[in-house]
mmCIF file of N, CA, C and O in Angstrom:
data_model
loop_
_atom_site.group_PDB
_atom_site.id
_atom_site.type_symbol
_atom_site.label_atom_id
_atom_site.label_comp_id
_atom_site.label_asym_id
_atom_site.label_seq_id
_atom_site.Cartn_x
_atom_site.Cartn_y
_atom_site.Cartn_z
ATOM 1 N N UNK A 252 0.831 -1.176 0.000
ATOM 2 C CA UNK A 252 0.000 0.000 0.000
ATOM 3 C C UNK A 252 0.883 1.248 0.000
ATOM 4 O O UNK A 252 1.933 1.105 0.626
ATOM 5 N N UNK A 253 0.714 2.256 -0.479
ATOM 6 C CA UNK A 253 1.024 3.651 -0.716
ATOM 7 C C UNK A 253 0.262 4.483 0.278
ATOM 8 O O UNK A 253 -0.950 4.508 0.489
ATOM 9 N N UNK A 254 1.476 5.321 0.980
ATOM 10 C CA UNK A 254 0.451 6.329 1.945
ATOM 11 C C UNK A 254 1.424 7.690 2.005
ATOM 12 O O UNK A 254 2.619 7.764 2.293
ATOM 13 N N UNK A 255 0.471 8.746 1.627
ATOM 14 C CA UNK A 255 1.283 10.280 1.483
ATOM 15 C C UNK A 255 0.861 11.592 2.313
ATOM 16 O O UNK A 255 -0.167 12.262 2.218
ATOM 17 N N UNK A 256 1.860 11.732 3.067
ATOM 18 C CA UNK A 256 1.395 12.938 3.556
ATOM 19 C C UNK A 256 1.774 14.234 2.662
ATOM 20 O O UNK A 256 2.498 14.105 1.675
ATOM 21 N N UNK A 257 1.338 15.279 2.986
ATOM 22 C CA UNK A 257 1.509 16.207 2.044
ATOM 23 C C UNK A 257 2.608 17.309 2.413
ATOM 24 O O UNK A 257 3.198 18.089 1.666
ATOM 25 N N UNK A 258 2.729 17.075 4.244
ATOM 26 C CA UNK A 258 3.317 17.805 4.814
ATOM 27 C C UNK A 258 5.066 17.198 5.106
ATOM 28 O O UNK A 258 6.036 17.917 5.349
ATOM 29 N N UNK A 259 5.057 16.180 5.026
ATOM 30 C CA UNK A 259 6.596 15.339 4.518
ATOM 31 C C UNK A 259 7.288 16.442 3.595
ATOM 32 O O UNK A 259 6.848 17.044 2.615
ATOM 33 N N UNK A 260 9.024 16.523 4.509
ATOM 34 C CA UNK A 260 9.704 17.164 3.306
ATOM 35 C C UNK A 260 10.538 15.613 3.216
ATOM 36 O O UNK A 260 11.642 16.071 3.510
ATOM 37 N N UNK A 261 10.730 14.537 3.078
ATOM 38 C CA UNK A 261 11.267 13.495 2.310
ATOM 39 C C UNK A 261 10.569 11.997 2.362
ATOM 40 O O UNK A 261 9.879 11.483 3.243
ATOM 41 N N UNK A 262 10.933 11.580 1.305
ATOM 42 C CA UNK A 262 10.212 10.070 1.627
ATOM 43 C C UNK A 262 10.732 8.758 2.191
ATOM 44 O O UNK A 262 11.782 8.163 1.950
ATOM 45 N N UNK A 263 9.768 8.472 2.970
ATOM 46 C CA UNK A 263 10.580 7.021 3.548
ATOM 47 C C UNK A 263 9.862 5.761 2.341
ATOM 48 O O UNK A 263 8.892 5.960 1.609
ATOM 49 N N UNK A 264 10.409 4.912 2.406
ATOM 50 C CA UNK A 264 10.018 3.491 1.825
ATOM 51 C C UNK A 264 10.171 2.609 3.277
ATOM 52 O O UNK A 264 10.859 2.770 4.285
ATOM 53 N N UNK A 265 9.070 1.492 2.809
ATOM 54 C CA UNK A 265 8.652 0.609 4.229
ATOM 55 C C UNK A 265 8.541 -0.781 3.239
ATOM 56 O O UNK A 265 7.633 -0.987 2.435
ATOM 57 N N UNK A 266 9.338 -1.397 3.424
ATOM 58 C CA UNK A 266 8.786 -3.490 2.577
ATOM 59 C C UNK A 266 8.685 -3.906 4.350
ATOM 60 O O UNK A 266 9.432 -3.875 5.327
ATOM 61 N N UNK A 267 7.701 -4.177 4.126
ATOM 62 C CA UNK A 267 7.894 -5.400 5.362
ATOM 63 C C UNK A 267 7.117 -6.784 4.812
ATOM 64 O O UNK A 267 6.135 -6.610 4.090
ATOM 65 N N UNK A 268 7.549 -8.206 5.149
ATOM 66 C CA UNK A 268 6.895 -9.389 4.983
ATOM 67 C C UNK A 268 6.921 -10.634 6.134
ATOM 68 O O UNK A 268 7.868 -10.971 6.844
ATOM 69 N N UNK A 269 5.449 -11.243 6.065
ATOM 70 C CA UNK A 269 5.628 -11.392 7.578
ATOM 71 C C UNK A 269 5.680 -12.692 7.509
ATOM 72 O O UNK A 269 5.328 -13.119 6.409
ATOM 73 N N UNK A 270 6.133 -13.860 8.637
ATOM 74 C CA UNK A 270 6.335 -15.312 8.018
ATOM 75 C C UNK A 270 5.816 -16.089 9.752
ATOM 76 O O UNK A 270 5.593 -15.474 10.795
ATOM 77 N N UNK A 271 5.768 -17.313 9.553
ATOM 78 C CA UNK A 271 5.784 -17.764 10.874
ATOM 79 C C UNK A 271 6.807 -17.337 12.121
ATOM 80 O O UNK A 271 7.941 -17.281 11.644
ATOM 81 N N UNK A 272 6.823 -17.024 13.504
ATOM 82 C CA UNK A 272 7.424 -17.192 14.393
ATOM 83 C C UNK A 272 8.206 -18.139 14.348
ATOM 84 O O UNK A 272 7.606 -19.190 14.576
ATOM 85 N N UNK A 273 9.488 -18.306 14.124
ATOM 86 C CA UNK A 273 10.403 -19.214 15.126
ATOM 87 C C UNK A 273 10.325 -18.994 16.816
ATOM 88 O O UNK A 273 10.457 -18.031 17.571
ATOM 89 N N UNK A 274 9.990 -20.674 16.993
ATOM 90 C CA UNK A 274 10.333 -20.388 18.734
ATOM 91 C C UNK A 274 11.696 -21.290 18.805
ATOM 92 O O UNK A 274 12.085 -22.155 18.021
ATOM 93 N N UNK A 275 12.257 -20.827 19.943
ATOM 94 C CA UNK A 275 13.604 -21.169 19.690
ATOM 95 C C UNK A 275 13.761 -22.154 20.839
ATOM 96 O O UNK A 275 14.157 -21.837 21.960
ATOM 97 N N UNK A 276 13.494 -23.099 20.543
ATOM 98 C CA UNK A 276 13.380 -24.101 22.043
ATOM 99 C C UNK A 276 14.466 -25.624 21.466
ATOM 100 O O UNK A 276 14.470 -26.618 22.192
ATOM 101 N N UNK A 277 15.116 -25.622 20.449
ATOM 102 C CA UNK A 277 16.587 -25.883 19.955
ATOM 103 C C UNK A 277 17.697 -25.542 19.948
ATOM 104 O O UNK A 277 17.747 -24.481 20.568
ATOM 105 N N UNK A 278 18.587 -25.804 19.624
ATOM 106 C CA UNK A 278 19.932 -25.388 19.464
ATOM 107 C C UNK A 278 20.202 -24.844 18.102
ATOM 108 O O UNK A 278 20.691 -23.725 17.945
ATOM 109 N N UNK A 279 19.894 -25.610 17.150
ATOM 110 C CA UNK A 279 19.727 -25.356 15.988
ATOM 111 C C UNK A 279 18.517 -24.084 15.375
ATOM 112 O O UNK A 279 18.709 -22.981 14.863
ATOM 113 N N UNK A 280 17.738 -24.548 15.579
ATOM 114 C CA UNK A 280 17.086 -23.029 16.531
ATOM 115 C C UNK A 280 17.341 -21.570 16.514
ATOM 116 O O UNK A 280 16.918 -20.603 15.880
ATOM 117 N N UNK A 281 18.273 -21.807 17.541
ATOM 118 C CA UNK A 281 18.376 -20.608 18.220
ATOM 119 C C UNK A 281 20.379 -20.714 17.510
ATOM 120 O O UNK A 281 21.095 -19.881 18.065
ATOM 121 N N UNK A 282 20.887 -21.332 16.782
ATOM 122 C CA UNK A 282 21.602 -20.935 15.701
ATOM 123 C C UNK A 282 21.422 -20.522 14.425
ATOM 124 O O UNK A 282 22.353 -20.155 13.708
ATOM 125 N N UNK A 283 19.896 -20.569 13.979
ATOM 126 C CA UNK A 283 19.539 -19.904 12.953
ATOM 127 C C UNK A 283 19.000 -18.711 13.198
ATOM 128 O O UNK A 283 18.944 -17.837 12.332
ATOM 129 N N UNK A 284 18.557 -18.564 14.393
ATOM 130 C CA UNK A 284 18.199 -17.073 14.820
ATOM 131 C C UNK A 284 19.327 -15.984 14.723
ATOM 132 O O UNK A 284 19.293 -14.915 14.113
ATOM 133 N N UNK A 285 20.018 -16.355 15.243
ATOM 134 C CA UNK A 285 21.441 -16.009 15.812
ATOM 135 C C UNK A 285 22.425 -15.584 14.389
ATOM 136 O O UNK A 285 23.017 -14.506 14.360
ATOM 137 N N UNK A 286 22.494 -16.458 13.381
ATOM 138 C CA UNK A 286 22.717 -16.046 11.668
ATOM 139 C C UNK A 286 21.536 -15.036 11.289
ATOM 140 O O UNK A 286 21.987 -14.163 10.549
ATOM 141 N N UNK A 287 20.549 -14.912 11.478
ATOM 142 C CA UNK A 287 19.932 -13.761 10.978
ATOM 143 C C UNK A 287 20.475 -12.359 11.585
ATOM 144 O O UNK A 287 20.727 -11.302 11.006
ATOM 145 N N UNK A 288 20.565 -12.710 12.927
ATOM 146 C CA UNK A 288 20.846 -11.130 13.267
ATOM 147 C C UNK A 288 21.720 -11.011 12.687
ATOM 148 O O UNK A 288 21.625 -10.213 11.754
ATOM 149 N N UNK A 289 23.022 -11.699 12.886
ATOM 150 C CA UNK A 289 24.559 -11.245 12.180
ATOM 151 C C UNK A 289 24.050 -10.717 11.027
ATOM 152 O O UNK A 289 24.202 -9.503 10.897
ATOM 153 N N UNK A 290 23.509 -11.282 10.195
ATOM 154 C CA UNK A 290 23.395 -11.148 8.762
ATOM 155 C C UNK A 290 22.149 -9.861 8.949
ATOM 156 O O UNK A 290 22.323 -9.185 7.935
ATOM 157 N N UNK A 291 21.420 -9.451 9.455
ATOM 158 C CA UNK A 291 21.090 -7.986 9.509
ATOM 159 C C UNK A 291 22.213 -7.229 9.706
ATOM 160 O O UNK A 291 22.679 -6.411 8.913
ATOM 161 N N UNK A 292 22.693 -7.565 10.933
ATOM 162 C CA UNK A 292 23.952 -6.046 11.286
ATOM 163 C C UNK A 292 24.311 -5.987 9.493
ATOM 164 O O UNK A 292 24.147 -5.006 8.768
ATOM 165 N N UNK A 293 24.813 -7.291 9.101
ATOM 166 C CA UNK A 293 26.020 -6.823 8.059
ATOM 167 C C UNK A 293 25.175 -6.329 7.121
ATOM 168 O O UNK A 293 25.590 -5.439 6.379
ATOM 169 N N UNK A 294 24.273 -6.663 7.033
ATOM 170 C CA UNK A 294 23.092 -5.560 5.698
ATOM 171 C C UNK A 294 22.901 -4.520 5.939
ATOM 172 O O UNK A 294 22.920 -3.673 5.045
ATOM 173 N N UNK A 295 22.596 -4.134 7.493
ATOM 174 C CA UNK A 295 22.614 -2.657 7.952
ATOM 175 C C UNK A 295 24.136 -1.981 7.634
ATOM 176 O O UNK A 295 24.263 -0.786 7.368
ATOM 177 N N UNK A 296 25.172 -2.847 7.697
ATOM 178 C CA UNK A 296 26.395 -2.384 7.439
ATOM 179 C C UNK A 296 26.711 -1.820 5.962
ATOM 180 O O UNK A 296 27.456 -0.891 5.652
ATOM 181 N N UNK A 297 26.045 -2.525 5.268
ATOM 182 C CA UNK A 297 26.211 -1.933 4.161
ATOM 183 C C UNK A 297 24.989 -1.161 3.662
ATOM 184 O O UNK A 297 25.181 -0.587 2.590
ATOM 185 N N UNK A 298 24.172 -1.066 4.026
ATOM 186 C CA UNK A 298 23.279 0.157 3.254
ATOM 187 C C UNK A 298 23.921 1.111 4.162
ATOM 188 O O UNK A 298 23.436 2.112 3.634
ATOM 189 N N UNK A 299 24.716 1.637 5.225
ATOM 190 C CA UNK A 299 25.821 2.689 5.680
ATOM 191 C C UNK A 299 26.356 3.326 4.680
ATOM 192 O O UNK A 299 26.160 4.452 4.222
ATOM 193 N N UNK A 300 27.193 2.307 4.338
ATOM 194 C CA UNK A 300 27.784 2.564 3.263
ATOM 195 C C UNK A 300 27.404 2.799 1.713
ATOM 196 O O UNK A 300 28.123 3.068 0.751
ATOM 197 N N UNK A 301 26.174 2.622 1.808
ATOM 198 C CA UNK A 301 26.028 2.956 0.171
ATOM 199 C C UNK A 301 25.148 4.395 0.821
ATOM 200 O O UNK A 301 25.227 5.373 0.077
ATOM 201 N N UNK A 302 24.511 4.558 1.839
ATOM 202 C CA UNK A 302 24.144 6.291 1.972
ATOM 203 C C UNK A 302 25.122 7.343 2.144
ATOM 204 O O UNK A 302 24.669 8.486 2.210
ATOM 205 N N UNK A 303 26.465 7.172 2.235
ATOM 206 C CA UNK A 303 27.683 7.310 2.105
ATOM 207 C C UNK A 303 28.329 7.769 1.184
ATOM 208 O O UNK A 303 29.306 8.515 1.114
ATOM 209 N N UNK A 304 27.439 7.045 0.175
ATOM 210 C CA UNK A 304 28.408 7.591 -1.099
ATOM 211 C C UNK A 304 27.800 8.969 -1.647
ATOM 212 O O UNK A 304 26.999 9.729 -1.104
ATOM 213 N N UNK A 305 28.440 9.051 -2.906
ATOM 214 C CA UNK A 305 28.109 10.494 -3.473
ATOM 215 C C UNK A 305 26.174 10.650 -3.945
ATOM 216 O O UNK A 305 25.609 9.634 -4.351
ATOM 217 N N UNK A 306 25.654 11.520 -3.862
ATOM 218 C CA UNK A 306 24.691 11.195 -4.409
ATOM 219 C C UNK A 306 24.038 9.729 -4.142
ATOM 220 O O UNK A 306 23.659 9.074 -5.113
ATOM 221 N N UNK A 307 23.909 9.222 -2.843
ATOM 222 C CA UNK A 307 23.310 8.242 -2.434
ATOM 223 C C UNK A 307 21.937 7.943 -3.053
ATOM 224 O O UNK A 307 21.444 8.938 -3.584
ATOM 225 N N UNK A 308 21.228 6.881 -3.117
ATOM 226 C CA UNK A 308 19.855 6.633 -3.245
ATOM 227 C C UNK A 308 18.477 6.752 -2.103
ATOM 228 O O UNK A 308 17.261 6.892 -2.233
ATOM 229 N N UNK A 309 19.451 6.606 -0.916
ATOM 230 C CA UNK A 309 18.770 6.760 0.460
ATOM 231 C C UNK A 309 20.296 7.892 1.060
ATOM 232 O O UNK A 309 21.496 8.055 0.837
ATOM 233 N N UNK A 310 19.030 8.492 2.035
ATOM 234 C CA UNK A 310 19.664 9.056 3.432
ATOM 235 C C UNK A 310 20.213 7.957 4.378
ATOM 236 O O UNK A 310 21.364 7.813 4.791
ATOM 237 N N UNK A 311 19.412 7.425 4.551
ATOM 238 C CA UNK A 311 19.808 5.774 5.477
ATOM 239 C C UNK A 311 18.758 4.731 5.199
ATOM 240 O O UNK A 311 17.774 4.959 4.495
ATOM 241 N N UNK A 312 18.979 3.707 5.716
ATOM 242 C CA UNK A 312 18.267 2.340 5.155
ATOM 243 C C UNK A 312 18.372 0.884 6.581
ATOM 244 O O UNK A 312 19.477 0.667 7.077
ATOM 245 N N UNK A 313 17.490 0.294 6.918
ATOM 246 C CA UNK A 313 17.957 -0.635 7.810
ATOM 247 C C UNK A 313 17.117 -1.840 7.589
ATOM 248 O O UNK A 313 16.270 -2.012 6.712
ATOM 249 N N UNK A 314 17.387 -2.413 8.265
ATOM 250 C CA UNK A 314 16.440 -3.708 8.193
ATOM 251 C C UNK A 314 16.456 -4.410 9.533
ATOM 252 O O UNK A 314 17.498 -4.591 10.162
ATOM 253 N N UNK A 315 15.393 -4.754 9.898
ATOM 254 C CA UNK A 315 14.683 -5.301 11.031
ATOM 255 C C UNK A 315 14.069 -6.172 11.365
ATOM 256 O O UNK A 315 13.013 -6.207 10.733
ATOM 257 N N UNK A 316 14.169 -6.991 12.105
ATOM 258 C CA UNK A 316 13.049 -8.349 12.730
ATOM 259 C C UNK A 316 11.931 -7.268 13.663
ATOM 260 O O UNK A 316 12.340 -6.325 14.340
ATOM 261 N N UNK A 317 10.493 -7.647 13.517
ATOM 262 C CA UNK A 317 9.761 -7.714 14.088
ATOM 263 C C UNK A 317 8.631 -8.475 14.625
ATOM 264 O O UNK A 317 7.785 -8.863 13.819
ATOM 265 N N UNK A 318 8.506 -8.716 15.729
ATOM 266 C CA UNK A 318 7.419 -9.368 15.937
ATOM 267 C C UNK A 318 5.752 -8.760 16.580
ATOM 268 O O UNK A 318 5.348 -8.683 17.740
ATOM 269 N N UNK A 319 5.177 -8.456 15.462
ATOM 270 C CA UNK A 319 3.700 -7.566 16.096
ATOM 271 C C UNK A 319 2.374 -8.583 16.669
ATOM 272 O O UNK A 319 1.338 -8.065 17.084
ATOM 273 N N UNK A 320 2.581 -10.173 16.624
ATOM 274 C CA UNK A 320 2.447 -10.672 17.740
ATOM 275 C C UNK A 320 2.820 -11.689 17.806
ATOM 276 O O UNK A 320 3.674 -12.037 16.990
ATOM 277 N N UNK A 321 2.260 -12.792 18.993
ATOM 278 C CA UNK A 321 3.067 -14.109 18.932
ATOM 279 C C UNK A 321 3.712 -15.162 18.296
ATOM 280 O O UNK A 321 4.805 -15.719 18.397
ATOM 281 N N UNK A 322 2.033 -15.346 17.144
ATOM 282 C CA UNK A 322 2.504 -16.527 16.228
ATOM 283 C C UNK A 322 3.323 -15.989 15.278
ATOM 284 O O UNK A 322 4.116 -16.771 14.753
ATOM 285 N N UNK A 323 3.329 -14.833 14.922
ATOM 286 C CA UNK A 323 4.131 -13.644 13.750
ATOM 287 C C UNK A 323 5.313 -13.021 13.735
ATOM 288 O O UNK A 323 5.714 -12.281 14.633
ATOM 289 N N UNK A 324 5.957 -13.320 12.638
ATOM 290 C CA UNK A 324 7.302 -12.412 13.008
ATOM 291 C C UNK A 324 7.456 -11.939 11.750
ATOM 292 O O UNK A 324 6.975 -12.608 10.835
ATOM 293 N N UNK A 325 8.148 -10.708 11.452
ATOM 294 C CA UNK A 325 7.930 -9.362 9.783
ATOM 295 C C UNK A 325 9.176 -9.363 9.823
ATOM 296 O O UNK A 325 9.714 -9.439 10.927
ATOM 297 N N UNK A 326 9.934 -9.283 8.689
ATOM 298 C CA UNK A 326 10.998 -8.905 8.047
ATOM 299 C C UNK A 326 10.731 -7.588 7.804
ATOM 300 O O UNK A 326 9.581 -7.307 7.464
ATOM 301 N N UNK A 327 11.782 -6.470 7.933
ATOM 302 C CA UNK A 327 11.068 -4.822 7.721
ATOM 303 C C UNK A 327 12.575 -4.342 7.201
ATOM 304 O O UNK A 327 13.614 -4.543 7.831
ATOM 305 N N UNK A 328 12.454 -3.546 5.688
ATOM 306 C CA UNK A 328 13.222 -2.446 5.322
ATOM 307 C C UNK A 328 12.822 -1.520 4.940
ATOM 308 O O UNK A 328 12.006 -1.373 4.030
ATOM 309 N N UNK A 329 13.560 -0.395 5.859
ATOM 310 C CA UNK A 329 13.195 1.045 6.051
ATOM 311 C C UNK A 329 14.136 1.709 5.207
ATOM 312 O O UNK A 329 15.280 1.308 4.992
ATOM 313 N N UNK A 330 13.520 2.921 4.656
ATOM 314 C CA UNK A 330 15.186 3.690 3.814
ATOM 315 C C UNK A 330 14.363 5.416 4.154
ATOM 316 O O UNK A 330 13.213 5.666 4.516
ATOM 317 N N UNK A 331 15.091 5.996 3.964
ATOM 318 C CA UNK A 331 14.722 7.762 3.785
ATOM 319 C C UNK A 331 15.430 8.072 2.972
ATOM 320 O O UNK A 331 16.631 7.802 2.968
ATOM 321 N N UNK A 332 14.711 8.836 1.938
ATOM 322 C CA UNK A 332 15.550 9.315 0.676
ATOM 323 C C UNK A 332 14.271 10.700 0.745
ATOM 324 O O UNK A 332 13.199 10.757 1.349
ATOM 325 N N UNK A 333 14.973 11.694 -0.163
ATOM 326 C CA UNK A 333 14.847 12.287 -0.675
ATOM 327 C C UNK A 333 13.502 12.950 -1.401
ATOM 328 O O UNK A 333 13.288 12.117 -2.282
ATOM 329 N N UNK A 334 12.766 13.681 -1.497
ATOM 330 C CA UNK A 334 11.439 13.718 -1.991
ATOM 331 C C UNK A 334 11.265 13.785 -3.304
ATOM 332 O O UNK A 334 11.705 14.710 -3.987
ATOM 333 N N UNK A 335 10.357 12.432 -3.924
ATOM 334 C CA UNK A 335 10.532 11.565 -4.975
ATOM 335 C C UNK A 335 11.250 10.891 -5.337
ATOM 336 O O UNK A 335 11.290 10.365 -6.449
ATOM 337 N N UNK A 336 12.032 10.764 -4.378
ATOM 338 C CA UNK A 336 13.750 9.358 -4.338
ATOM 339 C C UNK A 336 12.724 7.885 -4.478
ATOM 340 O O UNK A 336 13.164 7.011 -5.225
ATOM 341 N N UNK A 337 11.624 7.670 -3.899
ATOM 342 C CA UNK A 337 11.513 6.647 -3.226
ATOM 343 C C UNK A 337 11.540 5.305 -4.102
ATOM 344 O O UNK A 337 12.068 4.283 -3.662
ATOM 345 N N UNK A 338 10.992 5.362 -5.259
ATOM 346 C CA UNK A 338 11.484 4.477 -6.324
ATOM 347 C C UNK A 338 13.050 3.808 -6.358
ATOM 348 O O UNK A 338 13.543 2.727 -6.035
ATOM 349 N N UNK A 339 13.367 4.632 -6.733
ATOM 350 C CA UNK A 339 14.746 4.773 -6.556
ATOM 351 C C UNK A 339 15.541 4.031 -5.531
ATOM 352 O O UNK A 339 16.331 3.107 -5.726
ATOM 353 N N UNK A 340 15.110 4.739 -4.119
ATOM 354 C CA UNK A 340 15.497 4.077 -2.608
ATOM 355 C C UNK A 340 14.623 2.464 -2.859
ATOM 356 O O UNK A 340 15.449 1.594 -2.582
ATOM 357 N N UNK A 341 13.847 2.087 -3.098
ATOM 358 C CA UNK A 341 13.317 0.885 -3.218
ATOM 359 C C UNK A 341 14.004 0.428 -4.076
ATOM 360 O O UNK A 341 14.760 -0.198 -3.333
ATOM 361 N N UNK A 342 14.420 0.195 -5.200
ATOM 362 C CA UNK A 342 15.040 -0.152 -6.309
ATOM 363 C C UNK A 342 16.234 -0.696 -5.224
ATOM 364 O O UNK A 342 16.276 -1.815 -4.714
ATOM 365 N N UNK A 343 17.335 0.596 -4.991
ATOM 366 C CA UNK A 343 18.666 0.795 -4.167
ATOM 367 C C UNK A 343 18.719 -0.902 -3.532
ATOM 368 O O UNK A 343 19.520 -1.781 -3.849
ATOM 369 N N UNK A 344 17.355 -0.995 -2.354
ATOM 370 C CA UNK A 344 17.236 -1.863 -1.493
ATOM 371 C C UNK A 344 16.842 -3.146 -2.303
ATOM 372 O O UNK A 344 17.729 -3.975 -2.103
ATOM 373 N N UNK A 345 16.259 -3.452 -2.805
ATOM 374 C CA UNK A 345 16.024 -4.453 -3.581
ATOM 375 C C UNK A 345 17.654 -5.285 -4.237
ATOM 376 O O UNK A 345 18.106 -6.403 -3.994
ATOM 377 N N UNK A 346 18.136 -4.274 -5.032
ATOM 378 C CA UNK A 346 19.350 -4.747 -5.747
ATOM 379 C C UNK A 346 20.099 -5.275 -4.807
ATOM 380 O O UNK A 346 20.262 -6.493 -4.738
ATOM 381 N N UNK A 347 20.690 -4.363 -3.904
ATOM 382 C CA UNK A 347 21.542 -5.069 -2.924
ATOM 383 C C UNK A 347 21.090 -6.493 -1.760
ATOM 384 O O UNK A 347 21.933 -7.008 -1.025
ATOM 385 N N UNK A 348 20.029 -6.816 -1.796
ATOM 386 C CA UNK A 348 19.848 -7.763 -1.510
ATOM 387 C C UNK A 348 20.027 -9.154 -2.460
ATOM 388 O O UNK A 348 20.452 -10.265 -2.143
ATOM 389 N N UNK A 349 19.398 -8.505 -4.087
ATOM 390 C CA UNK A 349 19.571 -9.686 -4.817
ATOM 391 C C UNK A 349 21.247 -9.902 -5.076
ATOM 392 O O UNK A 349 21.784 -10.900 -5.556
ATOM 393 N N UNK A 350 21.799 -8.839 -4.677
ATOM 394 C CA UNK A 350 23.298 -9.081 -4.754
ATOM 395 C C UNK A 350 23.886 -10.062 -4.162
ATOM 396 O O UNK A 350 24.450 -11.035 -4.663
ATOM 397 N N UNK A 351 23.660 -9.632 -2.517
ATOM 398 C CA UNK A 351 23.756 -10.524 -1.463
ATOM 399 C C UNK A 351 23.184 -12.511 -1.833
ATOM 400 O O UNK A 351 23.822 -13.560 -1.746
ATOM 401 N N UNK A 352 21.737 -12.211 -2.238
ATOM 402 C CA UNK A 352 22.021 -13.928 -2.519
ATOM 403 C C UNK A 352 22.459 -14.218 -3.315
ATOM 404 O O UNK A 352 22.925 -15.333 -3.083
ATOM 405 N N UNK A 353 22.855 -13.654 -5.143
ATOM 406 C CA UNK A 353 24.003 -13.980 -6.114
ATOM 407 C C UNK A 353 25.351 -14.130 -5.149
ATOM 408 O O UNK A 353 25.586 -15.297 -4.837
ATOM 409 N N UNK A 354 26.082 -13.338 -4.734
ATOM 410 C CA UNK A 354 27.160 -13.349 -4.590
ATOM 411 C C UNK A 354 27.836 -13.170 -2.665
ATOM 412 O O UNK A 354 28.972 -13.155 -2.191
ATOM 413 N N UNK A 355 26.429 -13.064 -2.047
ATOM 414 C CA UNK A 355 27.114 -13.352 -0.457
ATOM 415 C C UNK A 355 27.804 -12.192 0.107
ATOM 416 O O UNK A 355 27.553 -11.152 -0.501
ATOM 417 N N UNK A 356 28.306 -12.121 0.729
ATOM 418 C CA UNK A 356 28.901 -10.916 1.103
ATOM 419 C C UNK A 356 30.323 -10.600 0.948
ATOM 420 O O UNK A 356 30.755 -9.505 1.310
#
């Protein structure tokens, strides 16, 4: 969904997708939990660095676990760019992920 305020001087972009809860009552478990975060920091690590560069696509960008309730848990990427960036900032975020599963980090 699309939602605009009028009074915004820049735009954020929001993907979030939501999947079953892991409960972590394994080892294995709670080692795959444990690879996601790492592997957020290092995605947060690099959309740093690409708002960084010259003429960035975003202001900043992150990505997040959430859980809005029990049985549920959301994958969430946030970016702030620029007013009418947001294409763009979505695009930005998209690529570098399909990067990440072509080629890993």
């Amino acid at each position: 969904s699309v939602w605009a305020d009028n009074e915004a001087y820049q735009s954020i972009v929001y993907v979030s997708y939501k999947q079953p809860r892991t409960v972590l009552d394994t080892p294995r478990r709670y080692r795959h939990h444990l690879v996601a975060e790492i592997f957020c920091i290092a995605l947060n690590n690099r959309f740093f660095k690409i708002s960084r560069q010259q003429d960035p696509p975003f202001y900043n960008a992150s990505t997040q676990s959430e859980e809005p309730c029990k049985p549920v848990q959301s994958q969430c990427l946030t970016a702030t760019c620029k007013e009418g960036g947001a294409l763009q900032a979505l695009q930005a975020l998209l690529i570098e992920l399909a990067r990440i599963r072509k080629d890993g980090f």
